[in-house]
PDB file of C-alpha atoms and ligand atoms in Angstrom:
ATOM      1  CA  MET A   1      -5.749  14.740  -3.469  1.00  0.00           C
ATOM      2  CA  GLU A   2      -5.332  15.425   0.239  1.00  0.00           C
ATOM      3  CA  ILE A   3      -1.766  15.847   1.409  1.00  0.00           C
ATOM      4  CA  ILE A   4      -0.964  15.454   5.087  1.00  0.00           C
ATOM      5  CA  ILE A   5       2.541  16.059   6.370  1.00  0.00           C
ATOM      6  CA  ARG A   6       3.812  15.033   9.799  1.00  0.00           C
ATOM      7  CA  HIS A   7       7.265  15.322  11.343  1.00  0.00           C
ATOM      8  CA  THR A   8       8.029  11.650  11.815  1.00  0.00           C
ATOM      9  CA  PRO A   9       7.029   8.243  10.467  1.00  0.00           C
ATOM     10  CA  ALA A  10       5.487   7.520  13.898  1.00  0.00           C
ATOM     11  CA  GLU A  11       3.206  10.547  13.607  1.00  0.00           C
ATOM     12  CA  VAL A  12       2.325   9.566  10.043  1.00  0.00           C
ATOM     13  CA  ALA A  13       1.383   6.112  11.342  1.00  0.00           C
ATOM     14  CA  GLN A  14      -0.970   7.659  13.896  1.00  0.00           C
ATOM     15  CA  VAL A  15      -2.809   9.570  11.177  1.00  0.00           C
ATOM     16  CA  ALA A  16      -2.923   6.543   8.874  1.00  0.00           C
ATOM     17  CA  ALA A  17      -4.347   4.343  11.637  1.00  0.00           C
ATOM     18  CA  SER A  18      -6.937   6.986  12.463  1.00  0.00           C
ATOM     19  CA  LEU A  19      -7.991   7.198   8.822  1.00  0.00           C
ATOM     20  CA  LEU A  20      -8.304   3.416   8.648  1.00  0.00           C
ATOM     21  CA  GLU A  21     -10.061   2.875  11.960  1.00  0.00           C
ATOM     22  CA  PRO A  22     -13.601   3.912  10.913  1.00  0.00           C
ATOM     23  CA  PHE A  23     -13.370   1.564   7.925  1.00  0.00           C
ATOM     24  CA  ILE A  24     -12.180  -1.305  10.106  1.00  0.00           C
ATOM     25  CA  ARG A  25     -15.025  -0.685  12.563  1.00  0.00           C
ATOM     26  CA  THR A  26     -17.542  -1.135   9.767  1.00  0.00           C
ATOM     27  CA  GLY A  27     -15.979  -4.376   8.503  1.00  0.00           C
ATOM     28  CA  ALA A  28     -14.518  -2.927   5.338  1.00  0.00           C
ATOM     29  CA  THR A  29     -12.578  -4.746   2.670  1.00  0.00           C
ATOM     30  CA  LEU A  30      -9.020  -3.578   3.180  1.00  0.00           C
ATOM     31  CA  GLY A  31      -6.299  -3.361   0.563  1.00  0.00           C
ATOM     32  CA  LEU A  32      -3.001  -4.138   2.261  1.00  0.00           C
ATOM     33  CA  ALA A  33       0.507  -3.235   1.150  1.00  0.00           C
ATOM     34  CA  THR A  34       3.798  -4.764   2.131  1.00  0.00           C
ATOM     35  CA  GLY A  35       7.205  -3.093   2.232  1.00  0.00           C
ATOM     36  CA  SER A  36       8.657  -1.412   5.305  1.00  0.00           C
ATOM     37  CA  THR A  37       6.697   1.855   5.073  1.00  0.00           C
ATOM     38  CA  PRO A  38       3.292   0.631   6.341  1.00  0.00           C
ATOM     39  CA  ASN A  39       4.809  -1.291   9.265  1.00  0.00           C
ATOM     40  CA  PRO A  40       4.522   1.547  11.836  1.00  0.00           C
ATOM     41  CA  THR A  41       0.860   1.902  10.806  1.00  0.00           C
ATOM     42  CA  TYR A  42       0.368  -1.843  11.234  1.00  0.00           C
ATOM     43  CA  GLN A  43       2.010  -1.671  14.666  1.00  0.00           C
ATOM     44  CA  GLU A  44      -0.363   1.107  15.671  1.00  0.00           C
ATOM     45  CA  LEU A  45      -3.362  -0.898  14.418  1.00  0.00           C
ATOM     46  CA  ILE A  46      -2.150  -3.925  16.398  1.00  0.00           C
ATOM     47  CA  ARG A  47      -1.839  -1.698  19.484  1.00  0.00           C
ATOM     48  CA  ARG A  48      -5.390  -0.391  18.998  1.00  0.00           C
ATOM     49  CA  HIS A  49      -6.599  -3.968  18.580  1.00  0.00           C
ATOM     50  CA  ARG A  50      -4.901  -5.098  21.794  1.00  0.00           C
ATOM     51  CA  GLU A  51      -5.470  -2.055  23.962  1.00  0.00           C
ATOM     52  CA  GLU A  52      -8.628  -0.472  22.580  1.00  0.00           C
ATOM     53  CA  GLY A  53     -10.549  -3.459  21.284  1.00  0.00           C
ATOM     54  CA  LEU A  54     -10.395  -2.490  17.614  1.00  0.00           C
ATOM     55  CA  SER A  55     -11.759  -5.579  15.892  1.00  0.00           C
ATOM     56  CA  PHE A  56     -10.973  -6.750  12.372  1.00  0.00           C
ATOM     57  CA  ALA A  57     -13.269  -9.771  12.659  1.00  0.00           C
ATOM     58  CA  LYS A  58     -15.671  -8.504   9.993  1.00  0.00           C
ATOM     59  CA  CYS A  59     -12.934  -7.335   7.614  1.00  0.00           C
ATOM     60  CA  ARG A  60     -11.434  -9.089   4.683  1.00  0.00           C
ATOM     61  CA  ALA A  61      -8.222  -8.103   2.987  1.00  0.00           C
ATOM     62  CA  PHE A  62      -6.532  -8.258  -0.401  1.00  0.00           C
ATOM     63  CA  LEU A  63      -2.799  -7.858  -0.884  1.00  0.00           C
ATOM     64  CA  LEU A  64      -1.497  -5.711  -3.684  1.00  0.00           C
ATOM     65  CA  ASP A  65       1.167  -7.970  -5.099  1.00  0.00           C
ATOM     66  CA  GLU A  66       3.471 -10.958  -4.740  1.00  0.00           C
ATOM     67  CA  TYR A  67       6.911 -11.998  -5.946  1.00  0.00           C
ATOM     68  CA  TYR A  68       6.556 -14.493  -8.762  1.00  0.00           C
ATOM     69  CA  GLY A  69       8.601 -17.613  -8.102  1.00  0.00           C
ATOM     70  CA  LEU A  70       8.388 -17.460  -4.306  1.00  0.00           C
ATOM     71  CA  PRO A  71       6.056 -19.952  -2.665  1.00  0.00           C
ATOM     72  CA  ALA A  72       3.759 -18.668   0.094  1.00  0.00           C
ATOM     73  CA  SER A  73       5.939 -20.477   2.628  1.00  0.00           C
ATOM     74  CA  HIS A  74       9.051 -18.388   1.764  1.00  0.00           C
ATOM     75  CA  GLU A  75       9.665 -15.896   4.558  1.00  0.00           C
ATOM     76  CA  GLN A  76       9.971 -13.001   2.063  1.00  0.00           C
ATOM     77  CA  SER A  77       6.784 -13.839   0.194  1.00  0.00           C
ATOM     78  CA  TYR A  78       4.221 -11.112   0.754  1.00  0.00           C
ATOM     79  CA  HIS A  79       1.839 -13.861   1.865  1.00  0.00           C
ATOM     80  CA  ALA A  80       4.181 -14.577   4.787  1.00  0.00           C
ATOM     81  CA  THR A  81       5.186 -10.937   5.339  1.00  0.00           C
ATOM     82  CA  ILE A  82       1.684  -9.579   5.869  1.00  0.00           C
ATOM     83  CA  ARG A  83       0.965 -12.358   8.369  1.00  0.00           C
ATOM     84  CA  ARG A  84       4.170 -11.633  10.269  1.00  0.00           C
ATOM     85  CA  GLU A  85       3.704  -7.849  10.247  1.00  0.00           C
ATOM     86  CA  LEU A  86      -0.052  -7.581  10.749  1.00  0.00           C
ATOM     87  CA  THR A  87      -2.666 -10.219  10.279  1.00  0.00           C
ATOM     88  CA  HIS A  88      -1.380 -12.834  12.745  1.00  0.00           C
ATOM     89  CA  HIS A  89      -1.568 -10.184  15.463  1.00  0.00           C
ATOM     90  CA  ILE A  90      -5.183  -9.143  14.938  1.00  0.00           C
ATOM     91  CA  ASP A  91      -8.500 -10.981  14.817  1.00  0.00           C
ATOM     92  CA  ILE A  92      -9.010 -11.159  11.047  1.00  0.00           C
ATOM     93  CA  ALA A  93      -9.747 -14.708   9.851  1.00  0.00           C
ATOM     94  CA  ASP A  94      -6.738 -16.063   7.967  1.00  0.00           C
ATOM     95  CA  GLU A  95      -8.905 -17.327   5.106  1.00  0.00           C
ATOM     96  CA  ASN A  96     -10.099 -13.745   4.616  1.00  0.00           C
ATOM     97  CA  VAL A  97      -6.571 -12.527   3.870  1.00  0.00           C
ATOM     98  CA  HIS A  98      -6.235 -12.964   0.119  1.00  0.00           C
ATOM     99  CA  SER A  99      -3.118 -12.740  -1.978  1.00  0.00           C
ATOM    100  CA  LEU A 100      -1.767 -13.707  -5.344  1.00  0.00           C
ATOM    101  CA  ASP A 101      -0.062 -17.102  -5.537  1.00  0.00           C
ATOM    102  CA  GLY A 102       3.607 -16.574  -6.356  1.00  0.00           C
ATOM    103  CA  ALA A 103       3.920 -20.249  -7.214  1.00  0.00           C
ATOM    104  CA  ALA A 104       0.996 -20.305  -9.644  1.00  0.00           C
ATOM    105  CA  VAL A 105       1.741 -22.562 -12.615  1.00  0.00           C
ATOM    106  CA  ASP A 106      -0.656 -20.570 -14.762  1.00  0.00           C
ATOM    107  CA  PRO A 107      -0.084 -16.895 -13.901  1.00  0.00           C
ATOM    108  CA  ALA A 108      -2.601 -15.713 -16.510  1.00  0.00           C
ATOM    109  CA  GLN A 109      -5.354 -17.708 -14.795  1.00  0.00           C
ATOM    110  CA  GLU A 110      -4.138 -16.627 -11.367  1.00  0.00           C
ATOM    111  CA  VAL A 111      -4.430 -12.907 -12.134  1.00  0.00           C
ATOM    112  CA  GLU A 112      -7.841 -13.371 -13.717  1.00  0.00           C
ATOM    113  CA  ASP A 113      -9.070 -15.250 -10.645  1.00  0.00           C
ATOM    114  CA  TYR A 114      -7.692 -12.534  -8.375  1.00  0.00           C
ATOM    115  CA  GLU A 115      -9.520  -9.769 -10.222  1.00  0.00           C
ATOM    116  CA  GLU A 116     -12.687 -11.838  -9.951  1.00  0.00           C
ATOM    117  CA  ALA A 117     -12.200 -12.427  -6.216  1.00  0.00           C
ATOM    118  CA  ILE A 118     -11.849  -8.684  -5.595  1.00  0.00           C
ATOM    119  CA  GLU A 119     -14.969  -8.039  -7.623  1.00  0.00           C
ATOM    120  CA  ASP A 120     -16.919 -10.789  -5.836  1.00  0.00           C
ATOM    121  CA  ALA A 121     -15.966  -9.207  -2.511  1.00  0.00           C
ATOM    122  CA  GLY A 122     -17.571  -5.961  -3.671  1.00  0.00           C
ATOM    123  CA  GLY A 123     -14.263  -4.202  -4.342  1.00  0.00           C
ATOM    124  CA  VAL A 124     -11.713  -2.728  -1.982  1.00  0.00           C
ATOM    125  CA  ASP A 125     -13.029  -0.036   0.354  1.00  0.00           C
ATOM    126  CA  ILE A 126      -9.722   1.411   1.415  1.00  0.00           C
ATOM    127  CA  GLN A 127      -6.344   0.662  -0.108  1.00  0.00           C
ATOM    128  CA  ILE A 128      -3.025   1.300   1.634  1.00  0.00           C
ATOM    129  CA  LEU A 129      -0.130   2.038  -0.711  1.00  0.00           C
ATOM    130  CA  GLY A 130       3.577   2.634  -0.411  1.00  0.00           C
ATOM    131  CA  ILE A 131       5.716   3.992  -3.220  1.00  0.00           C
ATOM    132  CA  GLY A 132       8.926   2.743  -4.792  1.00  0.00           C
ATOM    133  CA  THR A 133      11.868   5.105  -5.209  1.00  0.00           C
ATOM    134  CA  ASN A 134      11.102   5.040  -8.951  1.00  0.00           C
ATOM    135  CA  GLY A 135       7.458   5.977  -8.388  1.00  0.00           C
ATOM    136  CA  HIS A 136       5.992   2.496  -8.634  1.00  0.00           C
ATOM    137  CA  ILE A 137       2.866   1.465  -6.729  1.00  0.00           C
ATOM    138  CA  ALA A 138       2.401  -2.215  -5.891  1.00  0.00           C
ATOM    139  CA  PHE A 139       4.810  -3.601  -8.507  1.00  0.00           C
ATOM    140  CA  ASN A 140       3.609  -1.387 -11.365  1.00  0.00           C
ATOM    141  CA  GLU A 141       6.927  -0.228 -12.708  1.00  0.00           C
ATOM    142  CA  PRO A 142       7.388   2.914 -14.828  1.00  0.00           C
ATOM    143  CA  THR A 143       5.717   2.550 -18.260  1.00  0.00           C
ATOM    144  CA  SER A 144       2.908   0.454 -16.769  1.00  0.00           C
ATOM    145  CA  SER A 145      -0.338   1.512 -18.373  1.00  0.00           C
ATOM    146  CA  LEU A 146      -2.316   3.756 -16.060  1.00  0.00           C
ATOM    147  CA  ARG A 147      -5.274   1.475 -16.866  1.00  0.00           C
ATOM    148  CA  SER A 148      -3.395  -1.797 -16.370  1.00  0.00           C
ATOM    149  CA  ARG A 149      -5.021  -4.789 -14.708  1.00  0.00           C
ATOM    150  CA  THR A 150      -3.565  -7.479 -12.457  1.00  0.00           C
ATOM    151  CA  ARG A 151      -0.738  -9.190 -14.300  1.00  0.00           C
ATOM    152  CA  LEU A 152       2.764 -10.651 -14.365  1.00  0.00           C
ATOM    153  CA  ILE A 153       5.467  -7.984 -14.576  1.00  0.00           C
ATOM    154  CA  THR A 154       9.251  -7.803 -14.795  1.00  0.00           C
ATOM    155  CA  LEU A 155      10.775  -5.870 -11.908  1.00  0.00           C
ATOM    156  CA  HIS A 156      12.873  -2.795 -12.619  1.00  0.00           C
ATOM    157  CA  PRO A 157      16.573  -3.175 -11.725  1.00  0.00           C
ATOM    158  CA  ARG A 158      16.139  -0.340  -9.216  1.00  0.00           C
ATOM    159  CA  THR A 159      13.342  -2.247  -7.481  1.00  0.00           C
ATOM    160  CA  VAL A 160      15.477  -5.383  -7.384  1.00  0.00           C
ATOM    161  CA  ALA A 161      18.307  -3.319  -5.855  1.00  0.00           C
ATOM    162  CA  ASP A 162      15.963  -1.585  -3.352  1.00  0.00           C
ATOM    163  CA  ASN A 163      14.438  -4.877  -2.227  1.00  0.00           C
ATOM    164  CA  ALA A 164      17.757  -6.749  -1.998  1.00  0.00           C
ATOM    165  CA  ARG A 165      17.932  -5.703   1.679  1.00  0.00           C
ATOM    166  CA  PHE A 166      15.221  -8.251   2.477  1.00  0.00           C
ATOM    167  CA  PHE A 167      17.232 -11.115   0.944  1.00  0.00           C
ATOM    168  CA  ASP A 168      20.687 -12.546   1.583  1.00  0.00           C
ATOM    169  CA  SER A 169      21.890 -11.228  -1.785  1.00  0.00           C
ATOM    170  CA  SER A 170      20.426  -9.384  -4.760  1.00  0.00           C
ATOM    171  CA  ASP A 171      20.719 -12.617  -6.781  1.00  0.00           C
ATOM    172  CA  GLU A 172      17.954 -14.047  -4.623  1.00  0.00           C
ATOM    173  CA  VAL A 173      15.457 -11.251  -5.363  1.00  0.00           C
ATOM    174  CA  PRO A 174      12.854 -12.555  -7.803  1.00  0.00           C
ATOM    175  CA  ARG A 175      12.916 -10.740 -11.159  1.00  0.00           C
ATOM    176  CA  HIS A 176       9.174 -11.036 -11.706  1.00  0.00           C
ATOM    177  CA  ALA A 177       6.036 -10.341  -9.729  1.00  0.00           C
ATOM    178  CA  LEU A 178       2.274 -10.622  -9.902  1.00  0.00           C
ATOM    179  CA  THR A 179       0.723  -7.249  -9.231  1.00  0.00           C
ATOM    180  CA  GLN A 180      -2.650  -5.585  -9.149  1.00  0.00           C
ATOM    181  CA  GLY A 181      -2.721  -3.162 -12.063  1.00  0.00           C
ATOM    182  CA  ILE A 182      -2.984   0.586 -11.716  1.00  0.00           C
ATOM    183  CA  GLY A 183      -6.508   0.413 -13.120  1.00  0.00           C
ATOM    184  CA  THR A 184      -7.350  -2.236 -10.524  1.00  0.00           C
ATOM    185  CA  ILE A 185      -5.948  -0.153  -7.665  1.00  0.00           C
ATOM    186  CA  MET A 186      -7.789   2.930  -8.883  1.00  0.00           C
ATOM    187  CA  GLU A 187     -11.099   1.114  -8.406  1.00  0.00           C
ATOM    188  CA  ALA A 188     -10.601   1.043  -4.635  1.00  0.00           C
ATOM    189  CA  ARG A 189     -12.982   3.560  -3.089  1.00  0.00           C
ATOM    190  CA  HIS A 190     -10.300   5.266  -0.972  1.00  0.00           C
ATOM    191  CA  LEU A 191      -6.550   5.305  -1.367  1.00  0.00           C
ATOM    192  CA  ILE A 192      -4.002   6.125   1.320  1.00  0.00           C
ATOM    193  CA  LEU A 193      -0.426   6.370   0.072  1.00  0.00           C
ATOM    194  CA  ILE A 194       2.295   6.595   2.711  1.00  0.00           C
ATOM    195  CA  ALA A 195       5.824   7.791   1.971  1.00  0.00           C
ATOM    196  CA  THR A 196       8.484   8.373   4.600  1.00  0.00           C
ATOM    197  CA  GLY A 197      12.195   9.092   4.567  1.00  0.00           C
ATOM    198  CA  PRO A 198      14.472  11.069   2.233  1.00  0.00           C
ATOM    199  CA  ALA A 199      14.751   8.229  -0.304  1.00  0.00           C
ATOM    200  CA  LYS A 200      11.092   8.860  -1.225  1.00  0.00           C
ATOM    201  CA  ALA A 201      11.327  12.651  -1.663  1.00  0.00           C
ATOM    202  CA  ASP A 202      11.796  12.596  -5.467  1.00  0.00           C
ATOM    203  CA  ALA A 203       9.069   9.999  -5.966  1.00  0.00           C
ATOM    204  CA  ALA A 204       6.675  11.953  -3.706  1.00  0.00           C
ATOM    205  CA  ARG A 205       7.256  15.086  -5.732  1.00  0.00           C
ATOM    206  CA  ALA A 206       6.664  13.273  -9.022  1.00  0.00           C
ATOM    207  CA  LEU A 207       3.496  11.735  -7.615  1.00  0.00           C
ATOM    208  CA  ILE A 208       2.028  14.993  -6.311  1.00  0.00           C
ATOM    209  CA  GLU A 209       3.442  17.667  -8.574  1.00  0.00           C
ATOM    210  CA  GLY A 210       4.755  15.880 -11.634  1.00  0.00           C
ATOM    211  CA  PRO A 211       2.762  15.330 -14.793  1.00  0.00           C
ATOM    212  CA  LEU A 212       0.264  12.500 -14.918  1.00  0.00           C
ATOM    213  CA  SER A 213       2.476   9.948 -16.574  1.00  0.00           C
ATOM    214  CA  ALA A 214       3.182   6.243 -16.884  1.00  0.00           C
ATOM    215  CA  SER A 215       6.775   7.237 -16.080  1.00  0.00           C
ATOM    216  CA  CYS A 216       5.559   7.746 -12.513  1.00  0.00           C
ATOM    217  CA  PRO A 217       2.839   5.124 -11.934  1.00  0.00           C
ATOM    218  CA  ALA A 218       1.873   6.734  -8.608  1.00  0.00           C
ATOM    219  CA  SER A 219       0.864   9.924 -10.443  1.00  0.00           C
ATOM    220  CA  ALA A 220      -2.347   8.044 -11.344  1.00  0.00           C
ATOM    221  CA  LEU A 221      -3.548   9.037  -7.864  1.00  0.00           C
ATOM    222  CA  GLN A 222      -4.076  12.529  -9.272  1.00  0.00           C
ATOM    223  CA  LEU A 223      -7.145  11.076 -11.001  1.00  0.00           C
ATOM    224  CA  HIS A 224      -8.654   9.475  -7.894  1.00  0.00           C
ATOM    225  CA  ASN A 225     -11.475  11.219  -6.061  1.00  0.00           C
ATOM    226  CA  ASN A 226     -10.540   9.986  -2.594  1.00  0.00           C
ATOM    227  CA  ALA A 227      -6.770   9.837  -2.411  1.00  0.00           C
ATOM    228  CA  THR A 228      -4.814  10.859   0.660  1.00  0.00           C
ATOM    229  CA  VAL A 229      -1.027  11.115   0.611  1.00  0.00           C
ATOM    230  CA  LEU A 230       0.667  10.952   4.002  1.00  0.00           C
ATOM    231  CA  LEU A 231       4.254  12.135   4.185  1.00  0.00           C
ATOM    232  CA  ASP A 232       6.835  12.780   6.831  1.00  0.00           C
ATOM    233  CA  GLU A 233       8.960  15.920   6.579  1.00  0.00           C
ATOM    234  CA  ALA A 234      11.807  14.050   4.894  1.00  0.00           C
ATOM    235  CA  ALA A 235       9.616  12.676   2.108  1.00  0.00           C
ATOM    236  CA  ALA A 236       7.936  16.082   1.692  1.00  0.00           C
ATOM    237  CA  ALA A 237      11.244  17.964   1.470  1.00  0.00           C
ATOM    238  CA  ASN A 238      11.249  18.443  -2.324  1.00  0.00           C
ATOM    239  CA  LEU A 239       7.647  19.614  -2.711  1.00  0.00           C
ATOM    240  CA  GLU A 240       7.377  23.031  -4.323  1.00  0.00           C
ATOM    241  CA  GLY A 241       3.934  23.622  -2.873  1.00  0.00           C
ATOM    242  CA  LEU A 242       4.856  22.609   0.667  1.00  0.00           C
ATOM    243  CA  ALA A 243       3.644  25.857   2.241  1.00  0.00           C
ATOM    244  CA  TYR A 244       0.268  25.527   0.526  1.00  0.00           C
ATOM    245  CA  TYR A 245      -0.210  21.897   1.535  1.00  0.00           C
ATOM    246  CA  LYS A 246       0.539  22.761   5.144  1.00  0.00           C
ATOM    247  CA  ALA A 247      -1.731  25.815   5.039  1.00  0.00           C
ATOM    248  CA  LYS A 248      -4.723  23.909   3.754  1.00  0.00           C
ATOM    249  CA  GLU A 249      -4.350  21.067   6.196  1.00  0.00           C
ATOM    250  CA  PRO A 250      -6.613  22.535   8.939  1.00  0.00           C
ATOM    251  CA  TYR A 251      -9.374  21.568   6.531  1.00  0.00           C
ATOM    252  CA  TRP A 252      -8.926  18.137   8.111  1.00  0.00           C
ATOM    253  CA  PRO A 253     -10.757  17.478  11.360  1.00  0.00           C
ATOM    254  CA  VAL A 254      -8.516  18.069  14.340  1.00  0.00           C
ATOM    255  CA  GLY A 255      -8.067  15.245  16.822  1.00  0.00           C
ATOM    256  CA  GLU A 256      -7.362  11.561  16.930  1.00  0.00           C
ATOM    257  CA  THR A 257     -10.144  10.207  14.752  1.00  0.00           C
ATOM    258  CA  TYR A 258     -10.662  11.316  11.195  1.00  0.00           C
ATOM    259  CA  SER A 259     -13.973  10.638   9.541  1.00  0.00           C
ATOM    260  CA  CYS A 260     -13.790   9.953   5.852  1.00  0.00           C
TER     261      CYS A 260
HETATM  262  C1  LIG B 301       7.777  -2.976  -2.990  1.00  0.00           C
HETATM  263  C2  LIG B 301       6.280  -3.171  -2.922  1.00  0.00           C
HETATM  264  C3  LIG B 301       5.536  -1.862  -2.897  1.00  0.00           C
HETATM  265  C4  LIG B 301       6.153  -0.929  -1.887  1.00  0.00           C
HETATM  266  C5  LIG B 301       7.594  -0.673  -2.240  1.00  0.00           C
HETATM  267  C6  LIG B 301       8.285   0.277  -1.293  1.00  0.00           C
HETATM  268  O1  LIG B 301       8.227  -2.773  -4.266  1.00  0.00           O
HETATM  269  N1  LIG B 301       5.801  -3.975  -3.977  1.00  0.00           N
HETATM  270  O2  LIG B 301       4.174  -2.097  -2.609  1.00  0.00           O
HETATM  271  O3  LIG B 301       5.435   0.288  -1.873  1.00  0.00           O
HETATM  272  O4  LIG B 301       8.272  -1.923  -2.202  1.00  0.00           O
HETATM  273  O5  LIG B 301       8.762  -0.417  -0.187  1.00  0.00           O
HETATM  274  P1  LIG B 301       9.278   0.249   1.133  1.00  0.00           P
HETATM  275  O6  LIG B 301       8.077   0.729   1.861  1.00  0.00           O
HETATM  276  O7  LIG B 301       9.971  -0.849   1.871  1.00  0.00           O
HETATM  277  O8  LIG B 301      10.188   1.358   0.757  1.00  0.00           O
END
């Protein structure tokens, strides 16, 4: 696991965009996350698209998850969110932006079809991840099997509370979601997990330094061969090995563009 720490979320976004850029240039299949954390990275990618000609035309994308019970047209569906935050501002074809259908009548069939679509696309080349305050990735809540596949899940009360800020009241937050499983996510060839802000400090520590455990779904990244964790100082504040992670960072190429 590579750990990169920057002072601010804006600096983290620069590094994340630079890690993603070579993949985008080669028309990779991107795994996209929603939530507020990746938004500065998406804004930087949009800037590079507009000002530097970074093209997404050959890319396709798969979203991690979706609220179950929200139609795609709902403004808080992840289908709508990713379009608002990223894909409507770049040159990726809309039909190449895939997501789970939160209104699916047959969720079991929906998740099976989604797994198949990812496989048919040749798998995800690089997956962006955020992390929940309880250590979840996508919507894989604590106790999710580390080998789980895409499925319907009940949201943890803490997740409902955390995500209530996007809705008029917590009563409106869906209690269920469709989510790629941890096993599904782990099949992506590269993972980039971004965590910023003090609310993520405990989860970041559990992910990096805690035991590999279904109690912290993100700890599964410890088993991935190409996982990069990008943190700002606030999210890195509780790491015991902070000095070591900072010391080994020059291992990374210096400059704007990272080659992976
Ligand atoms: C949701 C999403 C996750 C995301 C998490 C954190 O639960 N399903 O993919 O990582 O929220 O969101 P935020 O980045 O807004 O803190």
